[in-house]
Coordinates of C-alpha atoms in Angstrom, one line a residue:
Chain H
M1 CA 86.5 99.2 131.3
T2 CA 90.2 99.5 132.1
T3 CA 90.2 103.2 131.5
D4 CA 87.5 103.7 134.1
L5 CA 89.7 101.9 136.7
T6 CA 92.9 103.7 135.9
S7 CA 91.4 107.1 135.9
R8 CA 90.7 106.6 139.6
H9 CA 94.4 105.9 140.2
P10 CA 96.1 108.9 138.5
H11 CA 99.6 107.6 139.5
S12 CA 99.3 104.2 138.0
V13 CA 101.5 103.2 135.2
S14 CA 98.9 103.1 132.5
A15 CA 97.7 106.7 133.4
D16 CA 101.2 107.9 132.8
R17 CA 101.3 106.1 129.5
Q18 CA 98.0 107.7 128.6
R19 CA 99.3 111.1 129.4
I20 CA 102.4 110.5 127.3
L21 CA 100.2 109.2 124.4
R22 CA 98.1 112.3 124.6
R23 CA 101.2 114.5 124.5
V24 CA 102.5 112.7 121.5
G25 CA 99.1 113.1 119.8
T26 CA 99.1 116.8 120.5
F27 CA 102.6 117.1 119.1
M28 CA 101.7 115.2 116.0
S29 CA 98.6 117.3 115.5
Y30 CA 100.7 120.5 115.7
A31 CA 103.4 119.1 113.4
G32 CA 100.8 118.0 110.8
I33 CA 98.9 121.3 110.7
S34 CA 102.2 123.2 110.6
L35 CA 103.3 121.2 107.6
V36 CA 100.0 121.9 105.8
A37 CA 100.3 125.6 106.7
L38 CA 103.9 125.7 105.3
L39 CA 102.7 124.0 102.0
F40 CA 99.9 126.6 101.9
L41 CA 102.3 129.5 102.4
F42 CA 104.8 128.1 99.8
P43 CA 103.3 130.0 96.8
F44 CA 103.9 133.2 98.6
F45 CA 107.5 132.3 99.3
W46 CA 107.9 131.3 95.7
M47 CA 106.5 134.7 94.6
V48 CA 109.0 136.7 96.8
S49 CA 111.8 134.3 96.0
N50 CA 111.3 134.9 92.3
A51 CA 110.8 138.6 92.7
V52 CA 114.3 139.0 93.9
R53 CA 116.1 137.2 91.1
S54 CA 117.1 138.2 87.6
N55 CA 114.7 137.2 84.9
A56 CA 117.3 134.8 83.5
E57 CA 117.5 133.1 86.8
V58 CA 113.7 132.8 87.1
M59 CA 113.7 130.9 83.8
A60 CA 116.9 128.9 84.5
V61 CA 116.2 125.1 84.1
P62 CA 117.4 123.4 87.2
V63 CA 114.9 125.2 89.4
R64 CA 116.6 126.7 92.5
I65 CA 114.5 127.2 95.6
L66 CA 116.5 130.2 96.8
P67 CA 117.9 132.8 94.5
E68 CA 121.6 132.5 93.6
E69 CA 121.9 136.3 93.7
Y70 CA 119.5 138.5 95.7
Q71 CA 118.3 141.5 93.6
W72 CA 116.2 143.5 96.0
G73 CA 116.3 146.3 93.5
T74 CA 113.6 144.5 91.4
F75 CA 110.9 146.2 93.5
V76 CA 112.3 149.6 92.7
D77 CA 113.0 148.7 89.0
A78 CA 109.4 147.5 88.7
F79 CA 108.1 150.9 89.6
V80 CA 110.6 152.6 87.3
S81 CA 110.3 150.5 84.2
L82 CA 106.6 149.6 84.4
P83 CA 103.8 151.9 85.6
F84 CA 103.3 149.9 88.8
G85 CA 103.0 153.2 90.6
T86 CA 100.1 154.1 88.4
F87 CA 98.5 150.7 88.9
L88 CA 98.9 151.0 92.7
L89 CA 97.4 154.5 92.7
N90 CA 94.5 153.4 90.5
S91 CA 93.8 150.4 92.8
I92 CA 93.8 152.6 95.9
I93 CA 91.5 155.2 94.3
V94 CA 89.0 152.6 93.0
A95 CA 88.9 150.5 96.2
C96 CA 88.6 153.5 98.5
G97 CA 86.0 155.1 96.3
V98 CA 83.8 152.1 96.2
T99 CA 84.2 151.4 99.9
A100 CA 83.2 155.0 100.8
I101 CA 80.1 155.0 98.6
V102 CA 79.0 151.5 99.7
V103 CA 79.3 152.4 103.4
A104 CA 77.5 155.8 103.1
V105 CA 74.7 154.5 100.9
S106 CA 74.3 151.3 102.9
C107 CA 74.1 153.2 106.2
L108 CA 71.2 155.3 104.8
S109 CA 69.2 152.5 103.3
A110 CA 69.9 150.0 106.1
Y111 CA 68.6 152.6 108.6
A112 CA 65.4 153.1 106.5
F113 CA 64.8 149.4 106.3
A114 CA 65.5 148.7 109.9
R115 CA 63.8 151.7 111.7
L116 CA 61.4 153.5 109.3
R117 CA 57.9 152.3 108.4
F118 CA 56.8 152.9 104.8
P119 CA 54.6 151.1 102.4
G120 CA 56.2 148.4 100.4
R121 CA 59.2 148.1 102.7
E122 CA 59.4 144.3 102.9
G123 CA 58.8 143.9 99.2
L124 CA 61.6 146.3 98.3
L125 CA 64.0 144.6 100.7
L126 CA 63.2 141.2 99.2
T127 CA 63.8 142.7 95.7
Y128 CA 67.2 144.0 96.8
L129 CA 68.1 140.7 98.4
S130 CA 67.1 138.6 95.3
T131 CA 69.8 140.4 93.3
L132 CA 72.5 138.8 95.4
M133 CA 72.1 135.7 93.2
I134 CA 72.7 137.6 89.9
P135 CA 76.0 136.5 88.4
Q136 CA 78.4 139.3 87.8
V137 CA 79.1 138.3 84.2
M138 CA 75.4 138.8 83.4
L139 CA 75.6 142.5 84.4
V140 CA 79.0 143.1 82.7
I141 CA 77.8 143.3 79.1
P142 CA 75.0 145.8 79.7
L143 CA 77.1 147.8 82.2
F144 CA 79.8 148.0 79.5
L145 CA 77.3 149.3 77.0
L146 CA 75.9 151.8 79.5
V147 CA 79.4 153.1 80.6
S148 CA 80.6 153.4 77.0
K149 CA 77.4 155.3 76.0
L150 CA 78.0 157.7 78.9
G151 CA 81.7 158.1 77.7
W152 CA 82.9 156.8 81.1
I153 CA 85.4 154.2 79.7
N154 CA 88.8 154.8 81.3
T155 CA 87.4 157.1 84.0
Y156 CA 87.5 156.5 87.8
H157 CA 83.7 157.1 88.1
G158 CA 83.2 154.5 85.3
M159 CA 85.2 152.0 87.4
I160 CA 83.6 153.0 90.7
L161 CA 79.9 153.7 90.3
P162 CA 78.6 150.6 88.6
V163 CA 80.0 148.3 91.3
A164 CA 79.2 150.6 94.3
F165 CA 75.5 149.7 94.8
S166 CA 75.5 146.2 96.3
S167 CA 72.4 145.2 98.3
F168 CA 74.7 143.1 100.5
G169 CA 75.8 146.1 102.6
T170 CA 72.2 147.2 103.1
F171 CA 71.3 143.8 104.3
L172 CA 74.4 143.4 106.6
L173 CA 73.9 146.7 108.3
R174 CA 70.1 146.3 108.6
Q175 CA 70.6 143.1 110.4
F176 CA 73.0 144.8 112.8
I177 CA 70.8 147.9 113.4
L178 CA 67.8 145.6 114.2
G179 CA 69.9 144.4 117.2
I180 CA 70.4 147.9 118.5
P181 CA 67.8 148.9 121.2
K182 CA 65.1 151.2 119.8
D183 CA 65.1 153.1 123.1
L184 CA 68.2 154.9 122.1
D185 CA 66.6 156.3 118.9
E186 CA 63.5 157.3 120.9
A187 CA 65.5 159.1 123.5
A188 CA 67.3 161.1 120.9
M189 CA 64.0 161.8 119.2
M190 CA 62.6 163.2 122.4
D191 CA 65.5 165.6 122.4
G192 CA 64.4 166.8 119.0
A193 CA 67.1 165.1 116.9
S194 CA 66.4 164.6 113.2
R195 CA 66.5 161.1 111.8
L196 CA 69.8 161.9 110.0
R197 CA 71.3 163.1 113.2
I198 CA 70.1 160.0 115.0
L199 CA 71.7 157.9 112.3
V200 CA 75.0 159.7 112.4
T201 CA 75.4 160.3 116.2
V202 CA 73.6 157.2 117.7
I203 CA 73.4 154.4 115.2
V204 CA 76.7 154.7 113.2
P205 CA 78.9 154.7 116.3
L206 CA 77.1 151.6 117.7
A207 CA 77.2 149.8 114.4
M208 CA 80.9 150.3 114.0
P209 CA 81.8 146.6 114.1
A210 CA 79.4 145.9 111.2
I211 CA 80.5 149.0 109.3
G212 CA 84.1 147.9 109.8
L213 CA 83.4 144.5 108.5
L214 CA 81.5 145.9 105.5
S215 CA 84.4 148.3 104.7
L216 CA 86.9 145.5 105.0
F217 CA 85.0 143.1 102.8
T218 CA 84.2 145.8 100.2
F219 CA 87.8 147.1 100.1
I220 CA 89.3 143.6 99.7
A221 CA 86.7 142.6 97.0
Q222 CA 87.5 145.8 95.0
W223 CA 91.3 145.3 95.6
K224 CA 90.9 141.8 94.1
S225 CA 88.5 142.8 91.4
F226 CA 89.5 141.9 87.9
L227 CA 86.6 141.5 85.5
W228 CA 85.0 144.9 85.8
P229 CA 88.3 146.9 85.6
L230 CA 89.3 144.8 82.6
I231 CA 86.2 145.8 80.8
A232 CA 85.8 149.4 82.0
T233 CA 89.4 150.4 81.0
S234 CA 91.6 150.1 78.0
G235 CA 95.4 150.3 78.1
V236 CA 97.6 151.1 81.1
E237 CA 96.4 154.5 82.0
K238 CA 93.6 153.5 84.4
A239 CA 94.7 149.9 84.9
T240 CA 94.5 148.5 88.5
L241 CA 97.2 146.2 89.9
P242 CA 95.6 142.9 89.0
L243 CA 95.1 144.2 85.5
G244 CA 98.6 145.5 85.3
L245 CA 99.9 142.0 86.2
T246 CA 98.2 140.4 83.2
L247 CA 98.9 143.3 80.8
F248 CA 102.6 142.6 81.2
Q249 CA 102.2 138.8 81.1
T250 CA 101.1 138.9 77.5
Q251 CA 104.0 141.0 76.2
Q252 CA 106.9 139.6 74.4
G253 CA 109.7 138.5 76.8
T254 CA 107.6 138.5 80.0
S255 CA 109.6 140.0 82.9
W256 CA 108.6 137.4 85.5
N257 CA 110.6 138.9 88.2
Y258 CA 108.8 142.3 87.8
I259 CA 105.5 140.5 87.7
M260 CA 106.3 138.7 90.9
A261 CA 107.4 142.0 92.5
G262 CA 104.1 143.5 91.4
A263 CA 102.1 140.5 92.8
T264 CA 104.0 140.9 96.1
I265 CA 103.1 144.6 96.2
S266 CA 99.4 143.8 95.4
M267 CA 99.0 141.5 98.3
V268 CA 100.5 143.8 101.0
P269 CA 97.2 145.5 102.0
G270 CA 95.5 142.1 102.2
V271 CA 98.2 140.7 104.5
I272 CA 98.1 143.8 106.8
L273 CA 94.2 143.7 106.9
A274 CA 94.1 139.9 107.4
I275 CA 96.4 140.2 110.4
V276 CA 95.1 143.4 112.0
M277 CA 91.4 142.6 111.4
Q278 CA 91.7 138.9 112.2
R279 CA 89.6 139.3 115.3
I280 CA 87.0 141.5 113.7
I281 CA 86.7 139.1 110.7
Y282 CA 86.4 136.2 113.0
K283 CA 83.7 137.8 115.2
G284 CA 81.8 139.1 112.2
I285 CA 81.8 135.7 110.6
S286 CA 80.6 134.0 113.8
V287 CA 77.8 136.6 114.0
G288 CA 77.1 136.2 110.3
S289 CA 77.0 132.4 110.4
G290 CA 74.6 132.7 113.3
F291 CA 72.1 133.9 110.8
G292 CA 72.5 130.6 109.1
G293 CA 70.4 128.8 111.6
R294 CA 71.5 128.8 115.2
Chain F
M1 CA 79.9 138.6 100.3
R2 CA 79.6 135.2 102.0
Q3 CA 79.1 135.4 105.7
L4 CA 75.4 136.2 105.7
S5 CA 72.6 134.0 105.1
P6 CA 69.6 135.8 103.7
W7 CA 67.8 132.5 103.3
Q8 CA 66.7 132.0 106.8
E9 CA 65.2 135.5 106.9
L10 CA 62.8 135.0 104.0
P11 CA 60.0 133.0 105.6
L12 CA 60.0 135.4 108.5
M13 CA 59.6 138.4 106.4
E14 CA 56.8 136.9 104.4
E15 CA 55.0 136.5 107.7
D16 CA 55.7 140.0 108.7
M17 CA 54.4 141.2 105.4
S18 CA 51.0 139.5 105.7
Q19 CA 50.7 140.6 109.3
S20 CA 51.5 144.2 108.7
A21 CA 49.2 144.3 105.7
V22 CA 46.4 143.0 107.7
A23 CA 47.1 145.2 110.7
E24 CA 47.6 148.4 108.8
L25 CA 44.8 148.5 106.4
P26 CA 42.0 149.6 108.7
L27 CA 44.2 152.1 110.5
Q28 CA 45.4 153.9 107.3
P29 CA 43.9 157.4 107.4
V30 CA 42.4 158.7 104.1
Q31 CA 44.5 161.9 104.1
S32 CA 47.7 159.8 103.8
R33 CA 47.0 159.3 100.1
R34 CA 47.3 163.0 99.4
F35 CA 50.3 163.8 101.6
L36 CA 52.9 161.2 102.4
K37 CA 53.6 160.7 106.0
P38 CA 56.8 162.4 107.2
E39 CA 58.3 159.1 108.1
T40 CA 57.7 157.8 104.6
Q41 CA 59.2 161.0 103.2
T42 CA 62.3 160.5 105.3
A43 CA 62.5 156.8 104.2
M44 CA 62.3 157.9 100.6
L45 CA 65.1 160.4 101.0
F46 CA 67.3 157.8 102.9
L47 CA 66.6 155.2 100.2
L48 CA 67.1 157.5 97.2
P49 CA 70.8 156.9 96.6
S50 CA 70.7 153.2 97.0
F51 CA 67.5 153.0 94.9
L52 CA 68.9 155.1 92.1
G53 CA 72.1 153.0 92.1
F54 CA 70.0 149.8 92.2
M55 CA 67.8 150.9 89.3
I56 CA 70.6 152.2 87.0
F57 CA 73.3 149.6 87.8
M58 CA 71.3 146.5 88.6
A59 CA 67.7 146.5 87.5
L60 CA 68.3 148.2 84.1
P61 CA 71.3 146.0 83.2
I62 CA 69.3 142.8 84.1
L63 CA 66.5 143.8 81.8
A64 CA 68.9 144.9 79.1
S65 CA 70.7 141.6 79.4
L66 CA 67.5 139.7 78.9
G67 CA 66.5 141.9 76.0
L68 CA 69.9 141.6 74.4
S69 CA 69.8 137.8 74.6
F70 CA 66.9 137.9 72.1
T71 CA 68.9 140.0 69.6
N72 CA 71.8 139.3 67.3
W73 CA 73.7 142.4 68.3
Q74 CA 77.4 142.4 67.3
L75 CA 78.2 145.9 68.6
I76 CA 78.9 147.4 65.1
S77 CA 75.6 146.5 63.4
T78 CA 72.2 147.7 64.6
P79 CA 70.6 145.0 66.8
S80 CA 67.6 143.1 65.4
F81 CA 65.2 140.9 67.3
V82 CA 65.8 137.2 66.6
G83 CA 63.5 135.6 69.2
F84 CA 64.9 132.4 70.8
Q85 CA 67.4 132.0 68.0
N86 CA 70.4 132.5 70.3
Y87 CA 69.1 129.9 72.7
I88 CA 68.2 127.4 69.9
K89 CA 71.7 127.9 68.4
L90 CA 73.3 127.2 71.8
F91 CA 71.6 123.9 72.3
T92 CA 71.5 122.6 68.8
V93 CA 74.2 124.2 66.5
D94 CA 77.1 125.4 68.6
P95 CA 79.5 122.5 69.0
A96 CA 81.4 124.3 71.8
F97 CA 78.4 124.8 74.0
Y98 CA 78.2 121.3 75.5
T99 CA 82.0 121.3 76.0
I100 CA 81.7 124.5 77.9
L101 CA 78.7 123.2 79.9
R102 CA 80.6 120.0 80.7
N103 CA 83.7 121.9 81.8
T104 CA 81.7 124.2 84.0
L105 CA 79.8 121.4 85.7
F106 CA 83.0 119.3 86.1
F107 CA 84.8 122.2 87.7
A108 CA 81.9 123.1 90.0
V109 CA 81.3 119.5 91.2
E110 CA 84.9 118.6 91.8
Y111 CA 85.8 122.0 93.3
L112 CA 82.7 122.1 95.6
A113 CA 83.4 118.6 96.9
L114 CA 87.1 119.3 97.5
N115 CA 86.5 122.7 99.0
I116 CA 84.0 121.4 101.6
A117 CA 86.0 118.3 102.4
V118 CA 89.3 120.3 102.8
S119 CA 87.8 123.2 104.6
L120 CA 85.9 121.0 107.1
T121 CA 89.0 118.9 107.8
L122 CA 91.2 122.0 108.4
A123 CA 88.5 123.7 110.5
V124 CA 88.1 120.7 112.7
W125 CA 91.8 120.3 113.0
I126 CA 92.4 124.0 113.9
S127 CA 89.5 124.0 116.4
S128 CA 91.1 120.9 118.2
L129 CA 94.2 123.0 119.0
K130 CA 94.5 124.6 122.3
R131 CA 96.8 127.4 121.2
G132 CA 97.7 129.2 118.0
K133 CA 94.3 129.0 116.4
A134 CA 94.5 132.7 115.3
I135 CA 97.9 132.1 113.5
F136 CA 96.5 129.2 111.5
R137 CA 93.3 131.1 110.7
V138 CA 95.3 134.0 109.3
I139 CA 97.5 131.7 107.3
F140 CA 94.6 129.9 105.6
F141 CA 92.8 133.2 105.1
L142 CA 95.8 135.0 103.4
P143 CA 95.2 133.7 99.9
T144 CA 91.5 134.9 100.0
F145 CA 92.8 138.4 100.7
T146 CA 95.2 138.2 97.7
P147 CA 94.1 139.4 94.3
T148 CA 93.2 136.2 92.4
I149 CA 95.2 137.4 89.4
A150 CA 98.3 137.8 91.6
A151 CA 97.7 134.3 93.0
S152 CA 97.2 133.0 89.4
V153 CA 100.4 134.5 88.0
V154 CA 102.4 132.9 90.8
W155 CA 100.9 129.5 90.0
L156 CA 101.4 130.2 86.4
L157 CA 105.1 130.5 87.1
I158 CA 105.0 127.3 89.2
F159 CA 103.4 125.4 86.4
T160 CA 105.5 126.9 83.6
P161 CA 107.3 124.2 81.4
D162 CA 110.4 123.0 83.2
G163 CA 109.3 125.1 86.2
L164 CA 108.8 124.1 89.8
A165 CA 105.8 121.8 89.3
D166 CA 107.6 119.8 86.6
A167 CA 110.7 119.6 88.7
V168 CA 108.7 118.2 91.7
I169 CA 106.9 115.7 89.5
R170 CA 110.2 114.5 88.0
A171 CA 111.8 114.3 91.4
L172 CA 109.0 112.2 92.8
G173 CA 108.9 110.0 89.6
L174 CA 105.2 110.6 89.1
G175 CA 105.5 110.6 85.3
L176 CA 102.8 113.3 84.9
P177 CA 102.8 115.7 82.0
N178 CA 103.0 119.5 82.4
F179 CA 99.6 120.4 83.8
L180 CA 98.8 123.5 81.8
L181 CA 99.9 122.0 78.4
N182 CA 97.8 118.8 78.9
P183 CA 94.0 118.9 78.2
T184 CA 93.2 116.4 80.9
W185 CA 95.4 118.0 83.7
A186 CA 94.8 121.7 82.9
M187 CA 91.4 121.7 84.7
Q188 CA 93.0 120.0 87.7
A189 CA 95.6 122.8 87.9
I190 CA 92.7 125.4 87.8
I191 CA 90.9 123.5 90.5
L192 CA 94.0 123.3 92.7
V193 CA 94.7 127.1 92.3
T194 CA 91.0 128.0 93.0
L195 CA 91.0 125.8 96.0
W196 CA 94.2 127.3 97.4
A197 CA 92.9 130.8 96.7
N198 CA 89.4 130.4 98.3
V199 CA 89.4 127.6 100.8
G200 CA 90.2 130.0 103.6
Y201 CA 86.7 131.6 103.6
N202 CA 85.1 128.3 104.6
V203 CA 87.9 127.3 106.9
V204 CA 87.4 130.4 109.0
M205 CA 83.6 130.2 108.8
F206 CA 83.5 126.5 109.9
N207 CA 86.0 127.2 112.5
A208 CA 83.8 130.0 114.0
A209 CA 80.8 127.7 113.9
L210 CA 82.7 124.8 115.6
D211 CA 83.8 127.1 118.4
L212 CA 80.2 127.9 119.1
V213 CA 79.3 124.3 119.6
P214 CA 78.5 124.0 123.4
K215 CA 81.3 122.2 125.2
H216 CA 79.0 120.2 127.4
Y217 CA 77.6 118.4 124.4
L218 CA 81.0 117.0 123.6
E219 CA 81.8 116.2 127.2
A220 CA 78.5 114.3 127.6
A221 CA 79.4 112.3 124.5
T222 CA 82.9 111.6 125.8
I223 CA 81.3 110.2 129.0
D224 CA 79.0 108.1 126.9
G225 CA 82.2 106.6 125.3
A226 CA 81.9 108.3 121.8
N227 CA 85.3 108.5 120.0
A228 CA 86.4 111.5 118.1
W229 CA 85.0 110.2 114.8
Q230 CA 81.6 109.6 116.3
Q231 CA 81.7 113.0 118.0
F232 CA 82.3 114.7 114.7
W233 CA 79.6 112.9 112.7
R234 CA 76.9 112.7 115.4
I235 CA 77.4 115.9 117.2
R236 CA 79.6 118.6 115.7
L237 CA 78.6 118.1 112.0
P238 CA 74.8 118.2 112.7
L239 CA 75.3 121.2 114.9
I240 CA 77.2 123.2 112.3
S241 CA 75.2 121.9 109.4
P242 CA 73.3 125.3 108.8
T243 CA 76.7 126.9 108.3
V244 CA 77.9 124.0 106.1
F245 CA 74.7 124.4 104.1
F246 CA 75.2 128.2 103.7
A247 CA 78.9 127.6 102.7
T248 CA 77.9 125.0 100.2
V249 CA 75.3 127.2 98.5
M250 CA 77.6 130.2 98.3
T251 CA 80.6 128.1 97.1
A252 CA 78.5 126.5 94.4
I253 CA 77.2 129.9 93.2
T254 CA 80.7 131.3 93.0
S255 CA 82.2 128.1 91.4
L256 CA 79.8 128.3 88.5
Q257 CA 81.2 131.8 87.8
V258 CA 84.9 131.0 87.8
F259 CA 86.8 133.4 85.5
D260 CA 89.9 135.1 86.9
E261 CA 92.0 131.9 87.3
I262 CA 91.1 130.7 83.8
F263 CA 91.8 134.1 82.2
A264 CA 95.2 134.4 83.8
M265 CA 96.4 130.8 83.5
T266 CA 95.0 129.1 80.4
R267 CA 92.6 131.4 78.5
G268 CA 90.3 128.4 78.2
G269 CA 93.0 126.2 76.7
P270 CA 94.7 123.9 75.9
G271 CA 92.1 123.6 73.1
S272 CA 88.9 124.2 75.0
A273 CA 89.8 122.0 78.0
T274 CA 89.3 124.8 80.5
A275 CA 86.7 127.0 78.7
T276 CA 83.9 127.5 81.3
L277 CA 80.7 129.5 81.0
G278 CA 82.2 132.5 82.8
F279 CA 85.2 132.6 80.4
A280 CA 83.0 131.8 77.3
I281 CA 80.7 134.8 78.1
Y282 CA 83.7 137.1 78.3
Q283 CA 85.2 135.7 75.1
K284 CA 82.0 135.8 73.1
G285 CA 81.1 139.3 74.3
F286 CA 84.4 141.1 74.4
T287 CA 86.6 139.2 72.0
N288 CA 84.1 138.3 69.3
F289 CA 81.7 141.1 70.1
Q290 CA 78.6 138.8 69.9
M291 CA 76.8 140.6 72.7
G292 CA 73.4 138.9 72.0
Y293 CA 74.9 135.5 72.0
A294 CA 77.0 136.2 75.1
S295 CA 73.9 137.5 76.9
A296 CA 72.1 134.3 76.1
L297 CA 75.0 132.4 77.7
A298 CA 74.8 134.6 80.7
W299 CA 71.1 133.7 81.2
V300 CA 72.0 130.0 80.9
M301 CA 74.4 130.5 83.7
F302 CA 71.8 132.4 85.8
V303 CA 69.3 129.5 85.3
M304 CA 72.0 127.0 86.3
I305 CA 72.7 129.0 89.5
M306 CA 68.9 129.3 90.3
A307 CA 68.4 125.6 89.6
L308 CA 71.3 124.5 91.7
T309 CA 70.3 126.8 94.6
I310 CA 66.7 125.5 94.5
L311 CA 68.0 121.9 94.4
Q312 CA 70.2 122.5 97.4
F313 CA 67.4 124.1 99.4
H314 CA 65.3 121.1 98.5
M315 CA 68.0 118.7 99.7
Q316 CA 68.8 120.6 102.9
R317 CA 65.8 119.0 104.6
K318 CA 67.6 115.7 104.4
W319 CA 70.8 116.8 106.1
V320 CA 70.6 120.2 107.7
H321 CA 69.7 120.2 111.3
Y322 CA 68.1 123.3 112.8
D323 CA 68.1 123.5 116.6
D324 CA 64.7 124.9 117.3

């Protein structure tokens, strides 16, 4: 009741008090979320902070938040003494390889599902979609047997091909293509363009936001991937970065500072992509969650 | 893999199917049986790469996994058919199985509850801010873009004996043991790390959904005298409930498969305190080479995922609000 009265008199004392209260509330809100965010970022700080110490200092018993002596050379040493360079290269090759195949294959199949009429289309799409629920570990054993039978253990194609055919991409792009007006295809068809030409010159440029999102998610998923590289490789020759981190964790006299340097390197692409693509991710997710009902 | 909801599409497509089947039958010319229509031929060409990949790397392995689960194959010997023996052994003989099952369910339930609670809180908090939303979204999204193994080794260092976690516990006088060396607390450490590493997905997704809630709904509620708490429970939560439902299903599915954190931090230990299904399948298959037994475990996991998903779809009628 009183608030109704005071809101009509903006210069009254209690209106000023309310404004002050609201400002304090806003300040507390920002202070609180900043504190949570700092706690959230702390493991990253700890990672870098321990990457630039000597291994003896990492293990020293009164824990120090900041290093006593900064050894920025650890990053260089990690590359020299452990094959982090190889791990990095393998990670890049596998993640880029999978992403390229997923995007190319999904564009073709998504276009077929969205625009072409053929018998059994809906049934096939449903079959594709139902595989989204299959747990990865269930496929891992037979895939390992298949890949080892083919002699593909410790090869790039053995690491790339078995994980490059997810129905997720087909579904994501199909949903997006359904939203592109059909008139554009038809106009191109009048001009005598083939279906492939329509896909490449009309649909792909328009579907770039969805293709970007698919590339981003595929690249990150592969960059993070651990179980399949663990099984499809043996030893350090074809190990990816996540694998490399654990390979050296089990050795006698773990070099924690090198592992932390490696972990830091392994998250660089993620940080860059998360910042650069923040808007795309956010838009893509709001589009995606729209499928969830509203 | 998480921002799309195929579920809402399914009923629609079933309708389409029946409609198109009815509509097309009388129109189908007889010649089309001999020569495929050009459009069908194009479709087959376009689908060929994905279909081949699907058959070789998805359908074949699924069938092989089912077949293997009925054999006693140990990689060196020739496999022989043993019927349901693996499954019977799981439920009656193997003393570890119920421990693994209990660990998996314990992890999934606690992790799911914490994940949804924490991500909803953070999302509502961030969406209430006027400025700087993007910065906070990136911060909470960062761990989800970090290889889980990298995140796990950092937390392994934090939890190392006499490490940072122990120092903090001692400084606060909490009197807790070292998490990773203690059977009761090891799983809590795994849950904490998994939460930190993955909560960002749901934060960003809920944040996006909250920003789509029409402003005038909230303004109308404010005029009616609803406080922030009532606005959340009566207006915002029901309006974003389809997104919450989707996130819950996806988080539950992934939580039953937890592996990376356990492999890097505890290898199922101490004892078998953190041995979950995902880890047990790997261990049985690739450490003990009991491929048949591990495949049976994998099918138990698949059935759990199916059952949980069906249960959640059944329960969604009670709490998910669709605006149509």
